[in-house]
Amino acid sequence: LADFFTRIKGLPLFLFIPCLCSGQAAPPLLRFSSFLDPSKTVYLRWDHDEREMITFELQVHTSGWVAFGFSPHGELPGSDIVIGGVFPNGSIYFSVS
C-alpha cells in the first residue's frame, strides 16, 4: 500500500465520502481496499481508471470530522490534506490544503 501512495504524487485527488453526501447514487465499484489501523475503524477503498484518475472512499468511525493526507515522505510538512466533516447544525464542510 505504501508503494502505491508514493506513485500518486501530483495526481488529482477525489475523495468520496458517502456519510457526508445525501441522495447520491450507489458508491462506485472500487477494487482495492485496506484497513489503515489495527482497531479497524479507518477503512480506505480506492481504484483508478484508464485516464489515471484515482477515486477514494474513506469510511471512518468519527465524532464529526475526518482528515486524509498524502505525503511523499510520510510526514506532515509538505503533505496534501483533505479535511471534511459535519457541523452540529448538520451543514457539511470540506477543505483541501
PDB file as gemmi writes it, atoms N, CA and C in Angstrom:
CRYST1    1.000    1.000    1.000  90.00  90.00  90.00 P 1                      
ATOM      1  N   LEU A   1       0.829  -1.199   0.000  1.00  0.00           N  
ATOM      2  CA  LEU A   1       0.000   0.000   0.000  1.00  0.00           C  
ATOM      3  C   LEU A   1       0.868   1.256   0.000  1.00  0.00           C  
ATOM      4  N   ALA A   2       1.933   1.258   0.788  1.00  0.00           N  
ATOM      5  CA  ALA A   2       2.806   2.433   0.824  1.00  0.00           C  
ATOM      6  C   ALA A   2       3.422   2.693  -0.540  1.00  0.00           C  
ATOM      7  N   ASP A   3       3.764   1.645  -1.249  1.00  0.00           N  
ATOM      8  CA  ASP A   3       4.333   1.767  -2.586  1.00  0.00           C  
ATOM      9  C   ASP A   3       3.344   2.451  -3.528  1.00  0.00           C  
ATOM     10  N   PHE A   4       2.069   2.109  -3.401  1.00  0.00           N  
ATOM     11  CA  PHE A   4       1.021   2.718  -4.230  1.00  0.00           C  
ATOM     12  C   PHE A   4       0.968   4.226  -4.009  1.00  0.00           C  
ATOM     13  N   PHE A   5       1.014   4.664  -2.755  1.00  0.00           N  
ATOM     14  CA  PHE A   5       0.882   6.078  -2.450  1.00  0.00           C  
ATOM     15  C   PHE A   5       2.103   6.879  -2.891  1.00  0.00           C  
ATOM     16  N   THR A   6       3.270   6.260  -2.983  1.00  0.00           N  
ATOM     17  CA  THR A   6       4.437   7.000  -3.450  1.00  0.00           C  
ATOM     18  C   THR A   6       4.336   7.301  -4.934  1.00  0.00           C  
ATOM     19  N   ARG A   7       3.527   6.562  -5.695  1.00  0.00           N  
ATOM     20  CA  ARG A   7       3.400   6.768  -7.132  1.00  0.00           C  
ATOM     21  C   ARG A   7       2.329   7.780  -7.503  1.00  0.00           C  
ATOM     22  N   ILE A   8       1.506   8.232  -6.555  1.00  0.00           N  
ATOM     23  CA  ILE A   8       0.381   9.091  -6.935  1.00  0.00           C  
ATOM     24  C   ILE A   8       0.649  10.574  -6.754  1.00  0.00           C  
ATOM     25  N   LYS A   9       1.849  10.949  -6.368  1.00  0.00           N  
ATOM     26  CA  LYS A   9       2.164  12.366  -6.168  1.00  0.00           C  
ATOM     27  C   LYS A   9       1.894  13.133  -7.458  1.00  0.00           C  
ATOM     28  N   GLY A  10       1.195  14.232  -7.351  1.00  0.00           N  
ATOM     29  CA  GLY A  10       0.909  15.076  -8.489  1.00  0.00           C  
ATOM     30  C   GLY A  10      -0.374  14.719  -9.217  1.00  0.00           C  
ATOM     31  N   LEU A  11      -1.064  13.668  -8.816  1.00  0.00           N  
ATOM     32  CA  LEU A  11      -2.320  13.306  -9.458  1.00  0.00           C  
ATOM     33  C   LEU A  11      -3.479  13.993  -8.751  1.00  0.00           C  
ATOM     34  N   PRO A  12      -4.576  14.269  -9.462  1.00  0.00           N  
ATOM     35  CA  PRO A  12      -5.737  14.890  -8.808  1.00  0.00           C  
ATOM     36  C   PRO A  12      -6.301  13.986  -7.718  1.00  0.00           C  
ATOM     37  N   LEU A  13      -6.823  14.583  -6.678  1.00  0.00           N  
ATOM     38  CA  LEU A  13      -7.385  13.836  -5.556  1.00  0.00           C  
ATOM     39  C   LEU A  13      -8.891  14.044  -5.525  1.00  0.00           C  
ATOM     40  N   PHE A  14      -9.631  12.945  -5.555  1.00  0.00           N  
ATOM     41  CA  PHE A  14     -11.075  12.979  -5.408  1.00  0.00           C  
ATOM     42  C   PHE A  14     -11.418  12.085  -4.236  1.00  0.00           C  
ATOM     43  N   LEU A  15     -12.095  12.601  -3.251  1.00  0.00           N  
ATOM     44  CA  LEU A  15     -12.441  11.850  -2.048  1.00  0.00           C  
ATOM     45  C   LEU A  15     -13.944  11.678  -2.023  1.00  0.00           C  
ATOM     46  N   PHE A  16     -14.399  10.446  -2.041  1.00  0.00           N  
ATOM     47  CA  PHE A  16     -15.822  10.131  -1.998  1.00  0.00           C  
ATOM     48  C   PHE A  16     -16.170   9.829  -0.558  1.00  0.00           C  
ATOM     49  N   ILE A  17     -17.035  10.627   0.046  1.00  0.00           N  
ATOM     50  CA  ILE A  17     -17.406  10.448   1.449  1.00  0.00           C  
ATOM     51  C   ILE A  17     -18.905  10.222   1.512  1.00  0.00           C  
ATOM     52  N   PRO A  18     -19.351   8.961   1.462  1.00  0.00           N  
ATOM     53  CA  PRO A  18     -20.786   8.699   1.414  1.00  0.00           C  
ATOM     54  C   PRO A  18     -21.543   9.169   2.640  1.00  0.00           C  
ATOM     55  N   CYS A  19     -20.912   9.193   3.808  1.00  0.00           N  
ATOM     56  CA  CYS A  19     -21.636   9.601   5.008  1.00  0.00           C  
ATOM     57  C   CYS A  19     -21.941  11.101   4.997  1.00  0.00           C  
ATOM     58  N   LEU A  20     -21.250  11.881   4.152  1.00  0.00           N  
ATOM     59  CA  LEU A  20     -21.475  13.311   4.105  1.00  0.00           C  
ATOM     60  C   LEU A  20     -22.411  13.731   2.976  1.00  0.00           C  
ATOM     61  N   CYS A  21     -22.703  12.822   2.052  1.00  0.00           N  
ATOM     62  CA  CYS A  21     -23.464  13.186   0.861  1.00  0.00           C  
ATOM     63  C   CYS A  21     -24.791  12.447   0.859  1.00  0.00           C  
ATOM     64  N   SER A  22     -25.884  13.170   0.844  1.00  0.00           N  
ATOM     65  CA  SER A  22     -27.193  12.534   0.810  1.00  0.00           C  
ATOM     66  C   SER A  22     -27.724  12.523  -0.616  1.00  0.00           C  
ATOM     67  N   GLY A  23     -28.548  11.543  -0.941  1.00  0.00           N  
ATOM     68  CA  GLY A  23     -29.162  11.471  -2.243  1.00  0.00           C  
ATOM     69  C   GLY A  23     -28.222  11.064  -3.359  1.00  0.00           C  
ATOM     70  N   GLN A  24     -27.060  10.553  -3.032  1.00  0.00           N  
ATOM     71  CA  GLN A  24     -26.088  10.134  -4.039  1.00  0.00           C  
ATOM     72  C   GLN A  24     -26.458   8.763  -4.597  1.00  0.00           C  
ATOM     73  N   ALA A  25     -26.005   8.495  -5.803  1.00  0.00           N  
ATOM     74  CA  ALA A  25     -26.160   7.165  -6.393  1.00  0.00           C  
ATOM     75  C   ALA A  25     -25.290   6.173  -5.618  1.00  0.00           C  
ATOM     76  N   ALA A  26     -25.417   4.904  -5.939  1.00  0.00           N  
ATOM     77  CA  ALA A  26     -24.627   3.872  -5.270  1.00  0.00           C  
ATOM     78  C   ALA A  26     -23.138   4.190  -5.405  1.00  0.00           C  
ATOM     79  N   PRO A  27     -22.341   3.859  -4.386  1.00  0.00           N  
ATOM     80  CA  PRO A  27     -20.906   4.128  -4.461  1.00  0.00           C  
ATOM     81  C   PRO A  27     -20.280   3.399  -5.648  1.00  0.00           C  
ATOM     82  N   PRO A  28     -19.218   3.974  -6.211  1.00  0.00           N  
ATOM     83  CA  PRO A  28     -18.576   3.322  -7.345  1.00  0.00           C  
ATOM     84  C   PRO A  28     -17.923   2.006  -6.926  1.00  0.00           C  
ATOM     85  N   LEU A  29     -17.765   1.114  -7.886  1.00  0.00           N  
ATOM     86  CA  LEU A  29     -17.065  -0.141  -7.628  1.00  0.00           C  
ATOM     87  C   LEU A  29     -15.589   0.176  -7.484  1.00  0.00           C  
ATOM     88  N   LEU A  30     -15.038  -0.065  -6.325  1.00  0.00           N  
ATOM     89  CA  LEU A  30     -13.630   0.203  -6.052  1.00  0.00           C  
ATOM     90  C   LEU A  30     -12.941  -1.124  -5.757  1.00  0.00           C  
ATOM     91  N   ARG A  31     -11.914  -1.456  -6.542  1.00  0.00           N  
ATOM     92  CA  ARG A  31     -11.306  -2.784  -6.488  1.00  0.00           C  
ATOM     93  C   ARG A  31     -10.321  -2.997  -5.355  1.00  0.00           C  
ATOM     94  N   PHE A  32      -9.786  -1.940  -4.770  1.00  0.00           N  
ATOM     95  CA  PHE A  32      -8.732  -2.086  -3.767  1.00  0.00           C  
ATOM     96  C   PHE A  32      -9.224  -1.546  -2.430  1.00  0.00           C  
ATOM     97  N   SER A  33      -8.790  -2.172  -1.334  1.00  0.00           N  
ATOM     98  CA  SER A  33      -9.213  -1.708  -0.015  1.00  0.00           C  
ATOM     99  C   SER A  33      -8.231  -2.163   1.060  1.00  0.00           C  
ATOM    100  N   SER A  34      -8.249  -1.422   2.163  1.00  0.00           N  
ATOM    101  CA  SER A  34      -7.396  -1.768   3.295  1.00  0.00           C  
ATOM    102  C   SER A  34      -7.867  -1.032   4.544  1.00  0.00           C  
ATOM    103  N   PHE A  35      -7.794  -1.698   5.700  1.00  0.00           N  
ATOM    104  CA  PHE A  35      -7.968  -1.007   6.967  1.00  0.00           C  
ATOM    105  C   PHE A  35      -6.648  -0.312   7.255  1.00  0.00           C  
ATOM    106  N   LEU A  36      -6.693   0.925   7.732  1.00  0.00           N  
ATOM    107  CA  LEU A  36      -5.486   1.699   7.967  1.00  0.00           C  
ATOM    108  C   LEU A  36      -5.043   1.713   9.419  1.00  0.00           C  
ATOM    109  N   ASP A  37      -5.790   1.027  10.275  1.00  0.00           N  
ATOM    110  CA  ASP A  37      -5.433   0.996  11.694  1.00  0.00           C  
ATOM    111  C   ASP A  37      -5.740  -0.378  12.281  1.00  0.00           C  
ATOM    112  N   PRO A  38      -5.072  -0.758  13.372  1.00  0.00           N  
ATOM    113  CA  PRO A  38      -5.277  -2.084  13.973  1.00  0.00           C  
ATOM    114  C   PRO A  38      -6.687  -2.311  14.520  1.00  0.00           C  
ATOM    115  N   SER A  39      -7.378  -1.248  14.959  1.00  0.00           N  
ATOM    116  CA  SER A  39      -8.724  -1.415  15.522  1.00  0.00           C  
ATOM    117  C   SER A  39      -9.809  -1.459  14.447  1.00  0.00           C  
ATOM    118  N   LYS A  40      -9.408  -1.334  13.184  1.00  0.00           N  
ATOM    119  CA  LYS A  40     -10.322  -1.417  12.035  1.00  0.00           C  
ATOM    120  C   LYS A  40     -11.450  -0.383  12.083  1.00  0.00           C  
ATOM    121  N   THR A  41     -11.089   0.849  12.438  1.00  0.00           N  
ATOM    122  CA  THR A  41     -12.072   1.941  12.425  1.00  0.00           C  
ATOM    123  C   THR A  41     -11.873   2.873  11.235  1.00  0.00           C  
ATOM    124  N   VAL A  42     -10.752   2.729  10.521  1.00  0.00           N  
ATOM    125  CA  VAL A  42     -10.475   3.548   9.345  1.00  0.00           C  
ATOM    126  C   VAL A  42     -10.296   2.608   8.158  1.00  0.00           C  
ATOM    127  N   TYR A  43     -11.232   2.685   7.203  1.00  0.00           N  
ATOM    128  CA  TYR A  43     -11.252   1.773   6.058  1.00  0.00           C  
ATOM    129  C   TYR A  43     -11.143   2.588   4.777  1.00  0.00           C  
ATOM    130  N   LEU A  44     -10.146   2.300   3.966  1.00  0.00           N  
ATOM    131  CA  LEU A  44      -9.907   3.015   2.721  1.00  0.00           C  
ATOM    132  C   LEU A  44     -10.157   2.091   1.542  1.00  0.00           C  
ATOM    133  N   ARG A  45     -10.952   2.577   0.570  1.00  0.00           N  
ATOM    134  CA  ARG A  45     -11.161   1.879  -0.709  1.00  0.00           C  
ATOM    135  C   ARG A  45     -10.716   2.825  -1.806  1.00  0.00           C  
ATOM    136  N   TRP A  46     -10.141   2.278  -2.891  1.00  0.00           N  
ATOM    137  CA  TRP A  46      -9.700   3.124  -3.988  1.00  0.00           C  
ATOM    138  C   TRP A  46      -9.651   2.330  -5.283  1.00  0.00           C  
ATOM    139  N   ASP A  47      -9.599   3.082  -6.367  1.00  0.00           N  
ATOM    140  CA  ASP A  47      -9.452   2.498  -7.694  1.00  0.00           C  
ATOM    141  C   ASP A  47      -8.989   3.604  -8.639  1.00  0.00           C  
ATOM    142  N   HIS A  48      -8.590   3.230  -9.830  1.00  0.00           N  
ATOM    143  CA  HIS A  48      -8.177   4.195 -10.848  1.00  0.00           C  
ATOM    144  C   HIS A  48      -8.764   3.774 -12.184  1.00  0.00           C  
ATOM    145  N   ASP A  49      -8.872   4.742 -13.089  1.00  0.00           N  
ATOM    146  CA  ASP A  49      -9.410   4.427 -14.412  1.00  0.00           C  
ATOM    147  C   ASP A  49      -8.309   4.539 -15.458  1.00  0.00           C  
ATOM    148  N   GLU A  50      -8.691   4.382 -16.714  1.00  0.00           N  
ATOM    149  CA  GLU A  50      -7.717   4.393 -17.804  1.00  0.00           C  
ATOM    150  C   GLU A  50      -7.037   5.748 -17.978  1.00  0.00           C  
ATOM    151  N   ARG A  51      -7.641   6.822 -17.468  1.00  0.00           N  
ATOM    152  CA  ARG A  51      -7.029   8.156 -17.532  1.00  0.00           C  
ATOM    153  C   ARG A  51      -6.143   8.427 -16.317  1.00  0.00           C  
ATOM    154  N   GLU A  52      -5.951   7.417 -15.464  1.00  0.00           N  
ATOM    155  CA  GLU A  52      -5.184   7.508 -14.224  1.00  0.00           C  
ATOM    156  C   GLU A  52      -5.846   8.420 -13.194  1.00  0.00           C  
ATOM    157  N   MET A  53      -7.187   8.575 -13.294  1.00  0.00           N  
ATOM    158  CA  MET A  53      -7.953   9.304 -12.287  1.00  0.00           C  
ATOM    159  C   MET A  53      -8.184   8.344 -11.117  1.00  0.00           C  
ATOM    160  N   ILE A  54      -7.849   8.768  -9.910  1.00  0.00           N  
ATOM    161  CA  ILE A  54      -7.982   7.917  -8.736  1.00  0.00           C  
ATOM    162  C   ILE A  54      -9.200   8.362  -7.932  1.00  0.00           C  
ATOM    163  N   THR A  55     -10.037   7.393  -7.537  1.00  0.00           N  
ATOM    164  CA  THR A  55     -11.201   7.646  -6.691  1.00  0.00           C  
ATOM    165  C   THR A  55     -10.961   6.984  -5.347  1.00  0.00           C  
ATOM    166  N   PHE A  56     -11.216   7.727  -4.269  1.00  0.00           N  
ATOM    167  CA  PHE A  56     -11.046   7.206  -2.913  1.00  0.00           C  
ATOM    168  C   PHE A  56     -12.382   7.223  -2.190  1.00  0.00           C  
ATOM    169  N   GLU A  57     -12.576   6.248  -1.326  1.00  0.00           N  
ATOM    170  CA  GLU A  57     -13.682   6.258  -0.373  1.00  0.00           C  
ATOM    171  C   GLU A  57     -13.063   5.980   0.983  1.00  0.00           C  
ATOM    172  N   LEU A  58     -13.306   6.844   1.932  1.00  0.00           N  
ATOM    173  CA  LEU A  58     -12.763   6.707   3.273  1.00  0.00           C  
ATOM    174  C   LEU A  58     -13.926   6.533   4.239  1.00  0.00           C  
ATOM    175  N   GLN A  59     -13.966   5.407   4.937  1.00  0.00           N  
ATOM    176  CA  GLN A  59     -15.002   5.146   5.935  1.00  0.00           C  
ATOM    177  C   GLN A  59     -14.342   5.193   7.299  1.00  0.00           C  
ATOM    178  N   VAL A  60     -14.855   6.083   8.158  1.00  0.00           N  
ATOM    179  CA  VAL A  60     -14.226   6.307   9.454  1.00  0.00           C  
ATOM    180  C   VAL A  60     -15.287   6.410  10.534  1.00  0.00           C  
ATOM    181  N   HIS A  61     -15.078   5.738  11.656  1.00  0.00           N  
ATOM    182  CA  HIS A  61     -15.917   5.946  12.835  1.00  0.00           C  
ATOM    183  C   HIS A  61     -15.349   7.179  13.524  1.00  0.00           C  
ATOM    184  N   THR A  62     -16.110   8.270  13.516  1.00  0.00           N  
ATOM    185  CA  THR A  62     -15.582   9.541  13.988  1.00  0.00           C  
ATOM    186  C   THR A  62     -16.650  10.342  14.727  1.00  0.00           C  
ATOM    187  N   SER A  63     -16.212  11.392  15.390  1.00  0.00           N  
ATOM    188  CA  SER A  63     -17.140  12.255  16.116  1.00  0.00           C  
ATOM    189  C   SER A  63     -17.567  13.458  15.293  1.00  0.00           C  
ATOM    190  N   GLY A  64     -17.384  13.422  13.972  1.00  0.00           N  
ATOM    191  CA  GLY A  64     -17.886  14.517  13.152  1.00  0.00           C  
ATOM    192  C   GLY A  64     -16.934  15.061  12.118  1.00  0.00           C  
ATOM    193  N   TRP A  65     -15.653  14.668  12.116  1.00  0.00           N  
ATOM    194  CA  TRP A  65     -14.749  15.169  11.098  1.00  0.00           C  
ATOM    195  C   TRP A  65     -13.714  14.098  10.779  1.00  0.00           C  
ATOM    196  N   VAL A  66     -13.055  14.272   9.630  1.00  0.00           N  
ATOM    197  CA  VAL A  66     -12.011  13.349   9.214  1.00  0.00           C  
ATOM    198  C   VAL A  66     -10.992  14.115   8.377  1.00  0.00           C  
ATOM    199  N   ALA A  67      -9.739  13.725   8.490  1.00  0.00           N  
ATOM    200  CA  ALA A  67      -8.671  14.292   7.660  1.00  0.00           C  
ATOM    201  C   ALA A  67      -7.958  13.139   6.967  1.00  0.00           C  
ATOM    202  N   PHE A  68      -7.535  13.396   5.747  1.00  0.00           N  
ATOM    203  CA  PHE A  68      -6.886  12.368   4.935  1.00  0.00           C  
ATOM    204  C   PHE A  68      -5.752  13.052   4.195  1.00  0.00           C  
ATOM    205  N   GLY A  69      -4.545  12.498   4.276  1.00  0.00           N  
ATOM    206  CA  GLY A  69      -3.414  13.186   3.668  1.00  0.00           C  
ATOM    207  C   GLY A  69      -2.492  12.287   2.879  1.00  0.00           C  
ATOM    208  N   PHE A  70      -1.732  12.931   2.003  1.00  0.00           N  
ATOM    209  CA  PHE A  70      -0.704  12.264   1.213  1.00  0.00           C  
ATOM    210  C   PHE A  70       0.601  12.994   1.433  1.00  0.00           C  
ATOM    211  N   SER A  71       1.661  12.228   1.583  1.00  0.00           N  
ATOM    212  CA  SER A  71       2.964  12.823   1.775  1.00  0.00           C  
ATOM    213  C   SER A  71       4.010  11.984   1.062  1.00  0.00           C  
ATOM    214  N   PRO A  72       4.935  12.637   0.364  1.00  0.00           N  
ATOM    215  CA  PRO A  72       5.991  11.860  -0.290  1.00  0.00           C  
ATOM    216  C   PRO A  72       6.984  11.255   0.703  1.00  0.00           C  
ATOM    217  N   HIS A  73       6.995  11.765   1.960  1.00  0.00           N  
ATOM    218  CA  HIS A  73       7.963  11.298   2.949  1.00  0.00           C  
ATOM    219  C   HIS A  73       7.333  10.748   4.221  1.00  0.00           C  
ATOM    220  N   GLY A  74       6.003  10.653   4.276  1.00  0.00           N  
ATOM    221  CA  GLY A  74       5.339  10.133   5.466  1.00  0.00           C  
ATOM    222  C   GLY A  74       5.290  11.117   6.620  1.00  0.00           C  
ATOM    223  N   GLU A  75       5.464  12.398   6.345  1.00  0.00           N  
ATOM    224  CA  GLU A  75       5.454  13.426   7.382  1.00  0.00           C  
ATOM    225  C   GLU A  75       4.453  14.519   7.031  1.00  0.00           C  
ATOM    226  N   LEU A  76       4.006  15.259   8.024  1.00  0.00           N  
ATOM    227  CA  LEU A  76       3.026  16.327   7.815  1.00  0.00           C  
ATOM    228  C   LEU A  76       3.552  17.481   6.969  1.00  0.00           C  
ATOM    229  N   PRO A  77       4.779  17.994   7.210  1.00  0.00           N  
ATOM    230  CA  PRO A  77       5.256  19.103   6.365  1.00  0.00           C  
ATOM    231  C   PRO A  77       5.342  18.681   4.888  1.00  0.00           C  
ATOM    232  N   GLY A  78       4.769  19.500   4.025  1.00  0.00           N  
ATOM    233  CA  GLY A  78       4.798  19.216   2.598  1.00  0.00           C  
ATOM    234  C   GLY A  78       3.722  18.263   2.114  1.00  0.00           C  
ATOM    235  N   SER A  79       2.809  17.854   2.989  1.00  0.00           N  
ATOM    236  CA  SER A  79       1.770  16.902   2.597  1.00  0.00           C  
ATOM    237  C   SER A  79       0.548  17.635   2.038  1.00  0.00           C  
ATOM    238  N   ASP A  80      -0.268  16.892   1.309  1.00  0.00           N  
ATOM    239  CA  ASP A  80      -1.557  17.380   0.827  1.00  0.00           C  
ATOM    240  C   ASP A  80      -2.624  16.779   1.722  1.00  0.00           C  
ATOM    241  N   ILE A  81      -3.525  17.621   2.249  1.00  0.00           N  
ATOM    242  CA  ILE A  81      -4.503  17.169   3.242  1.00  0.00           C  
ATOM    243  C   ILE A  81      -5.908  17.575   2.829  1.00  0.00           C  
ATOM    244  N   VAL A  82      -6.842  16.661   3.009  1.00  0.00           N  
ATOM    245  CA  VAL A  82      -8.266  16.910   2.807  1.00  0.00           C  
ATOM    246  C   VAL A  82      -8.936  16.780   4.167  1.00  0.00           C  
ATOM    247  N   ILE A  83      -9.748  17.768   4.529  1.00  0.00           N  
ATOM    248  CA  ILE A  83     -10.468  17.735   5.800  1.00  0.00           C  
ATOM    249  C   ILE A  83     -11.951  17.939   5.503  1.00  0.00           C  
ATOM    250  N   GLY A  84     -12.786  17.109   6.094  1.00  0.00           N  
ATOM    251  CA  GLY A  84     -14.217  17.245   5.906  1.00  0.00           C  
ATOM    252  C   GLY A  84     -14.964  16.815   7.149  1.00  0.00           C  
ATOM    253  N   GLY A  85     -16.185  17.264   7.243  1.00  0.00           N  
ATOM    254  CA  GLY A  85     -16.984  16.890   8.394  1.00  0.00           C  
ATOM    255  C   GLY A  85     -18.365  17.500   8.367  1.00  0.00           C  
ATOM    256  N   VAL A  86     -19.039  17.348   9.487  1.00  0.00           N  
ATOM    257  CA  VAL A  86     -20.400  17.852   9.641  1.00  0.00           C  
ATOM    258  C   VAL A  86     -20.448  18.700  10.913  1.00  0.00           C  
ATOM    259  N   PHE A  87     -20.939  19.937  10.773  1.00  0.00           N  
ATOM    260  CA  PHE A  87     -21.124  20.797  11.936  1.00  0.00           C  
ATOM    261  C   PHE A  87     -22.323  20.299  12.751  1.00  0.00           C  
ATOM    262  N   PRO A  88     -22.432  20.694  14.027  1.00  0.00           N  
ATOM    263  CA  PRO A  88     -23.566  20.266  14.847  1.00  0.00           C  
ATOM    264  C   PRO A  88     -24.932  20.600  14.244  1.00  0.00           C  
ATOM    265  N   ASN A  89     -25.009  21.659  13.425  1.00  0.00           N  
ATOM    266  CA  ASN A  89     -26.293  22.019  12.811  1.00  0.00           C  
ATOM    267  C   ASN A  89     -26.589  21.197  11.550  1.00  0.00           C  
ATOM    268  N   GLY A  90     -25.673  20.274  11.185  1.00  0.00           N  
ATOM    269  CA  GLY A  90     -25.898  19.399  10.035  1.00  0.00           C  
ATOM    270  C   GLY A  90     -25.273  19.867   8.743  1.00  0.00           C  
ATOM    271  N   SER A  91     -24.746  21.102   8.708  1.00  0.00           N  
ATOM    272  CA  SER A  91     -24.103  21.570   7.475  1.00  0.00           C  
ATOM    273  C   SER A  91     -22.742  20.896   7.305  1.00  0.00           C  
ATOM    274  N   ILE A  92     -22.342  20.738   6.053  1.00  0.00           N  
ATOM    275  CA  ILE A  92     -21.135  19.991   5.701  1.00  0.00           C  
ATOM    276  C   ILE A  92     -20.014  20.954   5.335  1.00  0.00           C  
ATOM    277  N   TYR A  93     -18.789  20.631   5.740  1.00  0.00           N  
ATOM    278  CA  TYR A  93     -17.648  21.395   5.275  1.00  0.00           C  
ATOM    279  C   TYR A  93     -16.622  20.438   4.671  1.00  0.00           C  
ATOM    280  N   PHE A  94     -15.850  20.985   3.735  1.00  0.00           N  
ATOM    281  CA  PHE A  94     -14.854  20.202   3.013  1.00  0.00           C  
ATOM    282  C   PHE A  94     -13.750  21.145   2.593  1.00  0.00           C  
ATOM    283  N   SER A  95     -12.504  20.813   2.906  1.00  0.00           N  
ATOM    284  CA  SER A  95     -11.398  21.712   2.621  1.00  0.00           C  
ATOM    285  C   SER A  95     -10.190  20.915   2.156  1.00  0.00           C  
ATOM    286  N   VAL A  96      -9.449  21.467   1.203  1.00  0.00           N  
ATOM    287  CA  VAL A  96      -8.220  20.858   0.714  1.00  0.00           C  
ATOM    288  C   VAL A  96      -7.102  21.844   0.972  1.00  0.00           C  
ATOM    289  N   SER A  97      -6.002  21.354   1.549  1.00  0.00           N  
ATOM    290  CA  SER A  97      -4.852  22.253   1.772  1.00  0.00           C  
ATOM    291  C   SER A  97      -3.573  21.573   1.369  1.00  0.00           C  
TER     292      SER A  97                                                      
END                                                                             
